Amino acid sequence: MAASLSRQSTPGGPRRDQQAVLDKIIRFADETRPLSWRAATVAAACVLSATVLRLLVPWLGTEVPFATYFPAILLTGLLAGAPAAFGAAIASTLIACWAFMTPRFAFTADKLSWPLLAWAVSVSLLLVFTHYGRLIMLRMRASQQEHELVARELEHRGRNTFAVIQTVVQQALIDQPEAADAILGRIRAIKYANDLVLNQQAHAAFIDAILKYEFAPYGSDRYLLKGPEVSVSPDVARYLVLIVHELVTNAVKHGALATPEGTVHVSWQAQDGKAVLRWSETATAVSSAAPDPRRKGFGTKLIVQCLKPLSGRIETSFDERGIRHVIEFALQTVQQR
């Protein structure tokens, strides 16, 4: 049963993979010093690739001899700097004039025509663009690294603060362990939301990750997650973690997770500027400790309060199989991928 339920959970997202590839490219550019052997190798590889590609598309003829060399110079400039791009431009000009202009495989005065002049002007502008484009890219990386350093420091201080709060609560409520556990559970939920957001490169959290964290202590065979990848902003994530924590806590105390064979099905979708999360519990028997479902306890009030900043609402229904929740909140700072 565990395999069948967990297999349908939301898969990894392509955008996260794309972000990782982009980060590697920017890191490579940052580590490549202009006027180095590494920069020269990048330039040579780009020019060689452009030449091979030009040979593979002979239908371009001699009218557009430089077509494949534009992206080669652009890539060289962004990855290896302006000097390497200038060298790639010189090499591209010589190769194209010699191999792809009439007469081929020769340098003649006839080749000093308007295509060559247009190419020279275009390459000059391209070199300027790549120079400033690389500067902007590297400055953005430096700013990101500084931001990540500050975030790590705040994360460290936050963990110390949570540790102190945990100790204070445990000591203050030493004679009321149930109350202490309830408070600490909510504090841990907030701490997890902070950690989740800080550990995301895009400083966003994903609905499936929040749900999996809260369900993790009870085993993958006790829940089924189904829905697209939806990332939420830090503010939305902190409220959503508290909401999910309360729902899981209620399921453990009084609902599906209070019985050996009970399961929780959660699905979600995002459209028309709204996110809708459907929570459905299926239990073989109702827990004897289950309270009157019509009574609104602190957990229910907390959920309602968390939904208010999100312009959200919750609808709850009951049947012989278990409890049902439909939670709707605005996609103000939520992005679906």
GROMACS .gro file of C-alpha atoms in nm, residues 112-290:
model
  179
  112LEU     CA    1   3.614   4.298  -4.857
  113SER     CA    2   3.248   4.365  -4.936
  114TRP     CA    3   2.938   4.486  -4.753
  115PRO     CA    4   2.869   4.149  -4.578
  116LEU     CA    5   3.206   4.177  -4.408
  117LEU     CA    6   3.141   4.540  -4.313
  118ALA     CA    7   2.797   4.449  -4.172
  119TRP     CA    8   2.956   4.163  -3.981
  120ALA     CA    9   3.221   4.394  -3.832
  121VAL     CA   10   2.960   4.644  -3.711
  122SER     CA   11   2.739   4.369  -3.570
  123VAL     CA   12   3.027   4.202  -3.388
  124SER     CA   13   3.137   4.533  -3.237
  125LEU     CA   14   2.792   4.585  -3.090
  126LEU     CA   15   2.780   4.223  -2.977
  127LEU     CA   16   3.113   4.259  -2.796
  128VAL     CA   17   2.984   4.562  -2.607
  129PHE     CA   18   2.666   4.377  -2.514
  130THR     CA   19   2.852   4.067  -2.391
  131HIS     CA   20   3.092   4.279  -2.185
  132TYR     CA   21   2.816   4.457  -1.993
  133GLY     CA   22   2.598   4.147  -1.985
  134ARG     CA   23   2.875   3.953  -1.814
  135LEU     CA   24   2.934   4.236  -1.565
  136ILE     CA   25   2.565   4.242  -1.472
  137MET     CA   26   2.554   3.863  -1.440
  138LEU     CA   27   2.858   3.849  -1.212
  139ARG     CA   28   2.736   4.140  -0.997
  140MET     CA   29   2.402   3.961  -0.953
  141ARG     CA   30   2.590   3.649  -0.844
  142ALA     CA   31   2.797   3.848  -0.594
  143SER     CA   32   2.479   4.004  -0.456
  144GLN     CA   33   2.318   3.661  -0.430
  145GLN     CA   34   2.618   3.522  -0.242
  146GLU     CA   35   2.603   3.813   0.004
  147HIS     CA   36   2.230   3.756   0.051
  148GLU     CA   37   2.286   3.384   0.115
  149LEU     CA   38   2.552   3.467   0.374
  150VAL     CA   39   2.311   3.696   0.559
  151ALA     CA   40   2.036   3.432   0.532
  152ARG     CA   41   2.262   3.166   0.684
  153GLU     CA   42   2.347   3.397   0.972
  154LEU     CA   43   1.978   3.471   1.033
  155GLU     CA   44   1.901   3.101   1.013
  156HIS     CA   45   2.167   3.028   1.277
  157ARG     CA   46   2.033   3.298   1.509
  158GLY     CA   47   1.677   3.180   1.451
  159ARG     CA   48   1.764   2.825   1.552
  160ASN     CA   49   1.925   2.950   1.871
  161THR     CA   50   1.613   3.156   1.947
  162PHE     CA   51   1.383   2.857   1.890
  163ALA     CA   52   1.602   2.644   2.117
  164VAL     CA   53   1.572   2.901   2.395
  165ILE     CA   54   1.193   2.927   2.348
  166GLN     CA   55   1.162   2.548   2.358
  167THR     CA   56   1.352   2.532   2.687
  168VAL     CA   57   1.143   2.811   2.839
  169VAL     CA   58   0.814   2.645   2.740
  170GLN     CA   59   0.922   2.307   2.874
  171GLN     CA   60   1.029   2.455   3.207
  172ALA     CA   61   0.722   2.679   3.241
  173LEU     CA   62   0.478   2.396   3.164
  174ILE     CA   63   0.664   2.114   3.331
  175ASP     CA   64   0.341   2.005   3.506
  176GLN     CA   65   0.135   2.032   3.185
  177PRO     CA   66   0.314   1.814   2.929
  178GLU     CA   67   0.018   1.804   2.688
  179ALA     CA   68  -0.003   2.182   2.670
  180ALA     CA   69   0.374   2.202   2.629
  181ASP     CA   70   0.366   1.950   2.344
  182ALA     CA   71   0.089   2.142   2.167
  183ILE     CA   72   0.279   2.472   2.191
  184LEU     CA   73   0.611   2.318   2.090
  185GLY     CA   74   0.446   2.146   1.794
  186ARG     CA   75   0.330   2.481   1.660
  187ILE     CA   76   0.669   2.637   1.727
  188ARG     CA   77   0.839   2.355   1.538
  189ALA     CA   78   0.598   2.410   1.249
  190ILE     CA   79   0.698   2.778   1.231
  191LYS     CA   80   1.066   2.683   1.255
  192TYR     CA   81   1.025   2.435   0.971
  193ALA     CA   82   0.859   2.699   0.753
  194ASN     CA   83   1.156   2.930   0.808
  195ASP     CA   84   1.407   2.654   0.734
  196LEU     CA   85   1.213   2.545   0.427
  197VAL     CA   86   1.213   2.893   0.281
  198LEU     CA   87   1.578   2.964   0.366
  199ASN     CA   88   1.691   2.636   0.209
  200GLN     CA   89   1.516   2.714  -0.122
  201GLN     CA   90   1.734   2.887  -0.381
  202ALA     CA   91   1.437   3.085  -0.507
  203HIS     CA   92   1.327   3.160  -0.149
  204ALA     CA   93   0.998   2.981  -0.200
  205ALA     CA   94   0.845   2.663  -0.060
  206PHE     CA   95   0.640   2.395  -0.229
  207ILE     CA   96   0.305   2.261  -0.112
  208ASP     CA   97   0.411   1.898  -0.154
  209ALA     CA   98   0.724   1.955   0.058
  210ILE     CA   99   0.520   2.109   0.340
  211LEU     CA  100   0.274   1.820   0.339
  212LYS     CA  101   0.543   1.551   0.325
  213TYR     CA  102   0.722   1.702   0.622
  214GLU     CA  103   0.412   1.700   0.843
  215PHE     CA  104   0.315   1.346   0.739
  216ALA     CA  105   0.668   1.203   0.760
  217PRO     CA  106   0.646   1.068   1.121
  218TYR     CA  107   0.344   0.850   1.034
  219GLY     CA  108   0.475   0.664   0.728
  220SER     CA  109   0.423   0.704   0.354
  221ASP     CA  110   0.143   0.445   0.353
  222ARG     CA  111  -0.082   0.673   0.559
  223TYR     CA  112  -0.121   0.953   0.307
  224LEU     CA  113  -0.168   1.020  -0.066
  225LEU     CA  114  -0.061   1.349  -0.225
  226LYS     CA  115  -0.176   1.450  -0.569
  227GLY     CA  116  -0.139   1.781  -0.746
  228PRO     CA  117   0.084   2.003  -0.961
  229GLU     CA  118   0.395   2.168  -0.832
  230VAL     CA  119   0.290   2.496  -0.671
  231SER     CA  120   0.549   2.719  -0.507
  232VAL     CA  121   0.443   2.964  -0.238
  233SER     CA  122   0.613   3.276  -0.113
  234PRO     CA  123   0.774   3.282   0.235
  235ASP     CA  124   0.475   3.460   0.394
  236VAL     CA  125   0.225   3.214   0.247
  237ALA     CA  126   0.448   2.919   0.345
  238ARG     CA  127   0.455   3.017   0.711
  239TYR     CA  128   0.077   3.032   0.730
  240LEU     CA  129   0.034   2.715   0.526
  241VAL     CA  130   0.270   2.517   0.750
  242LEU     CA  131   0.065   2.609   1.056
  243ILE     CA  132  -0.259   2.513   0.879
  244VAL     CA  133  -0.126   2.175   0.768
  245HIS     CA  134   0.022   2.113   1.114
  246GLU     CA  135  -0.318   2.165   1.277
  247LEU     CA  136  -0.492   1.936   1.027
  248VAL     CA  137  -0.236   1.658   1.075
  249THR     CA  138  -0.251   1.698   1.454
  250ASN     CA  139  -0.631   1.663   1.447
  251ALA     CA  140  -0.602   1.357   1.222
  252VAL     CA  141  -0.359   1.197   1.466
  253LYS     CA  142  -0.572   1.271   1.772
  254HIS     CA  143  -0.924   1.217   1.642
  255GLY     CA  144  -0.921   1.130   1.273
  256ALA     CA  145  -0.783   0.887   1.018
  257LEU     CA  146  -0.434   0.870   1.164
  258ALA     CA  147  -0.579   0.770   1.502
  259THR     CA  148  -0.680   0.431   1.355
  260PRO     CA  149  -0.442   0.161   1.226
  261GLU     CA  150  -0.575   0.156   0.869
  262GLY     CA  151  -0.682   0.517   0.827
  263THR     CA  152  -0.542   0.728   0.544
  264VAL     CA  153  -0.546   1.093   0.442
  265HIS     CA  154  -0.583   1.200   0.080
  266VAL     CA  155  -0.472   1.552  -0.010
  267SER     CA  156  -0.505   1.708  -0.354
  268TRP     CA  157  -0.455   2.062  -0.470
  269GLN     CA  158  -0.474   2.279  -0.777
  270ALA     CA  159  -0.418   2.640  -0.871
  271GLN     CA  160  -0.622   2.838  -1.120
  272ASP     CA  161  -0.805   3.169  -1.161
  273GLY     CA  162  -0.580   3.330  -0.902
  274LYS     CA  163  -0.677   3.083  -0.631
  275ALA     CA  164  -0.521   2.775  -0.475
  276VAL     CA  165  -0.765   2.504  -0.364
  277LEU     CA  166  -0.651   2.224  -0.131
  278ARG     CA  167  -0.882   1.929  -0.066
  279TRP     CA  168  -0.826   1.723   0.248
  280SER     CA  169  -1.008   1.391   0.279
  281GLU     CA  170  -0.972   1.141   0.563
  282THR     CA  171  -1.075   0.777   0.541
  283ALA     CA  172  -1.087   0.579   0.865
  284THR     CA  173  -1.207   0.226   0.941
  285ALA     CA  174  -1.353   0.348   1.268
  286VAL     CA  175  -1.412   0.679   1.441
  287SER     CA  176  -1.179   0.748   1.731
  288SER     CA  177  -1.353   0.728   2.068
  289ALA     CA  178  -1.176   1.049   2.163
  290ALA     CA  179  -1.320   1.243   1.873
   0.00000   0.00000   0.00000
